[in-house]
Amino acid sequence: MHDTYGMAVPNVLTAVGAGIRTVDSSVGGLGGCPYSPGATGNVATEDVVYALHSAGYSTGVNLDSLAATGAWISQVLNRPNSSRAGQAWLAKLRREQTQRTQEGNLKAKL
């Protein structure tokens, strides 16, 4: 599903609410239409999964792994990662890791 006007995630939630159980998305929002230069790409799978989880749906998808995969493949392909949820999720994981490290250092000093 293309995310040209930023409405893909709300459209997915509406579709799932109406009974649709399969939607098309792309990790990191990679891809798009080569026939429409300048158009935005596909909806990011990370954004879709985060929205579905937030709406109470179970997807069976591990968001930690999905966000890391989106960041990795975007870096390998040298393409921007357009997933807002994926980037925010990874930042949250980094903050949590930093906090655990700082707490561990504090305990070691005591």
Short mmCIF file of C-alpha atoms in Angstrom, two decimals:
data_model
loop_
_atom_site.label_atom_id
_atom_site.label_comp_id
_atom_site.label_asym_id
_atom_site.label_seq_id
_atom_site.Cartn_x
_atom_site.Cartn_y
_atom_site.Cartn_z
CA MET A 1 0.00 0.00 0.00
CA HIS A 2 1.41 3.37 -0.95
CA ASP A 3 1.60 6.10 1.67
CA THR A 4 1.57 9.07 -0.70
CA TYR A 5 -0.57 11.32 1.47
CA GLY A 6 0.27 9.78 4.85
CA MET A 7 -3.06 7.99 5.13
CA ALA A 8 -1.94 4.38 4.71
CA VAL A 9 -1.88 3.50 8.42
CA PRO A 10 -5.38 4.86 9.13
CA ASN A 11 -6.59 3.09 5.98
CA VAL A 12 -5.05 -0.19 7.21
CA LEU A 13 -6.76 0.19 10.60
CA THR A 14 -10.08 0.86 8.87
CA ALA A 15 -9.61 -2.15 6.59
CA VAL A 16 -8.69 -4.47 9.47
CA GLY A 17 -11.67 -3.16 11.44
CA ALA A 18 -13.86 -4.10 8.48
CA GLY A 19 -12.53 -7.66 8.47
CA ILE A 20 -9.57 -7.53 6.07
CA ARG A 21 -6.78 -9.72 7.42
CA THR A 22 -4.01 -9.23 4.84
CA VAL A 23 -2.39 -5.91 4.00
CA ASP A 24 0.65 -5.13 1.89
CA SER A 25 3.47 -3.11 3.44
CA SER A 26 7.23 -2.81 3.14
CA VAL A 27 9.91 -2.96 5.82
CA GLY A 28 11.32 0.54 6.30
CA GLY A 29 8.78 1.82 3.77
CA LEU A 30 11.16 0.77 1.00
CA GLY A 31 9.91 0.64 -2.55
CA GLY A 32 7.40 2.72 -4.37
CA CYS A 33 6.46 3.48 -7.93
CA PRO A 34 9.20 4.07 -10.51
CA TYR A 35 6.61 5.69 -12.79
CA SER A 36 5.88 8.49 -10.35
CA PRO A 37 9.15 10.29 -9.59
CA GLY A 38 9.12 12.11 -6.28
CA ALA A 39 6.18 10.14 -4.91
CA THR A 40 6.60 8.72 -1.44
CA GLY A 41 7.09 4.99 -1.02
CA ASN A 42 5.13 2.21 0.54
CA VAL A 43 3.74 2.19 4.03
CA ALA A 44 6.33 0.91 6.49
CA THR A 45 5.57 -2.48 8.02
CA GLU A 46 6.88 -1.18 11.34
CA ASP A 47 4.29 1.62 11.33
CA VAL A 48 1.50 -0.82 10.47
CA VAL A 49 2.50 -3.33 13.15
CA TYR A 50 2.89 -0.62 15.81
CA ALA A 51 -0.55 0.80 14.95
CA LEU A 52 -2.16 -2.64 15.01
CA HIS A 53 -0.58 -3.48 18.38
CA SER A 54 -1.68 -0.08 19.74
CA ALA A 55 -5.22 -0.78 18.53
CA GLY A 56 -5.24 -4.09 20.42
CA TYR A 57 -4.61 -6.48 17.54
CA SER A 58 -2.17 -9.36 17.92
CA THR A 59 0.10 -9.75 14.89
CA GLY A 60 2.65 -12.28 16.07
CA VAL A 61 5.36 -9.87 14.89
CA ASN A 62 8.21 -8.92 17.23
CA LEU A 63 8.55 -5.15 16.87
CA ASP A 64 12.13 -5.15 18.25
CA SER A 65 13.28 -7.49 15.47
CA LEU A 66 11.18 -5.79 12.81
CA ALA A 67 12.53 -2.31 13.62
CA ALA A 68 16.11 -3.62 13.67
CA THR A 69 15.58 -5.34 10.31
CA GLY A 70 14.17 -2.15 8.79
CA ALA A 71 17.16 -0.14 9.99
CA TRP A 72 19.59 -2.80 8.76
CA ILE A 73 18.16 -3.23 5.26
CA SER A 74 17.83 0.53 4.79
CA GLN A 75 21.50 0.93 5.70
CA VAL A 76 22.59 -1.94 3.43
CA LEU A 77 20.63 -0.49 0.50
CA ASN A 78 21.69 3.07 1.36
CA ARG A 79 18.05 4.13 1.30
CA PRO A 80 16.21 6.23 3.88
CA ASN A 81 14.10 4.35 6.40
CA SER A 82 10.73 6.09 6.37
CA SER A 83 9.30 4.23 9.36
CA ARG A 84 8.51 6.71 12.10
CA ALA A 85 7.46 3.95 14.49
CA GLY A 86 10.55 1.87 13.72
CA GLN A 87 12.91 4.77 14.34
CA ALA A 88 11.12 5.72 17.57
CA TRP A 89 11.10 2.10 18.73
CA LEU A 90 14.85 1.73 18.17
CA ALA A 91 15.49 5.01 20.01
CA LYS A 92 13.43 3.67 22.94
CA LEU A 93 15.46 0.45 22.97
CA ARG A 94 18.72 2.45 22.94
CA ARG A 95 17.51 4.59 25.87
CA GLU A 96 16.55 1.47 27.81
CA GLN A 97 19.95 -0.12 27.10
CA THR A 98 21.75 3.05 28.22
CA GLN A 99 19.69 3.11 31.42
CA ARG A 100 20.46 -0.56 32.15
CA THR A 101 24.17 0.09 31.55
CA GLN A 102 24.15 3.11 33.86
CA GLU A 103 22.30 1.15 36.55
CA GLY A 104 24.83 -1.68 36.20
CA ASN A 105 27.72 0.77 36.53
CA LEU A 106 26.12 2.27 39.64
CA LYS A 107 25.68 -1.17 41.22
CA ALA A 108 29.31 -2.02 40.43
CA LYS A 109 30.44 1.12 42.29
CA LEU A 110 28.41 0.22 45.37
#
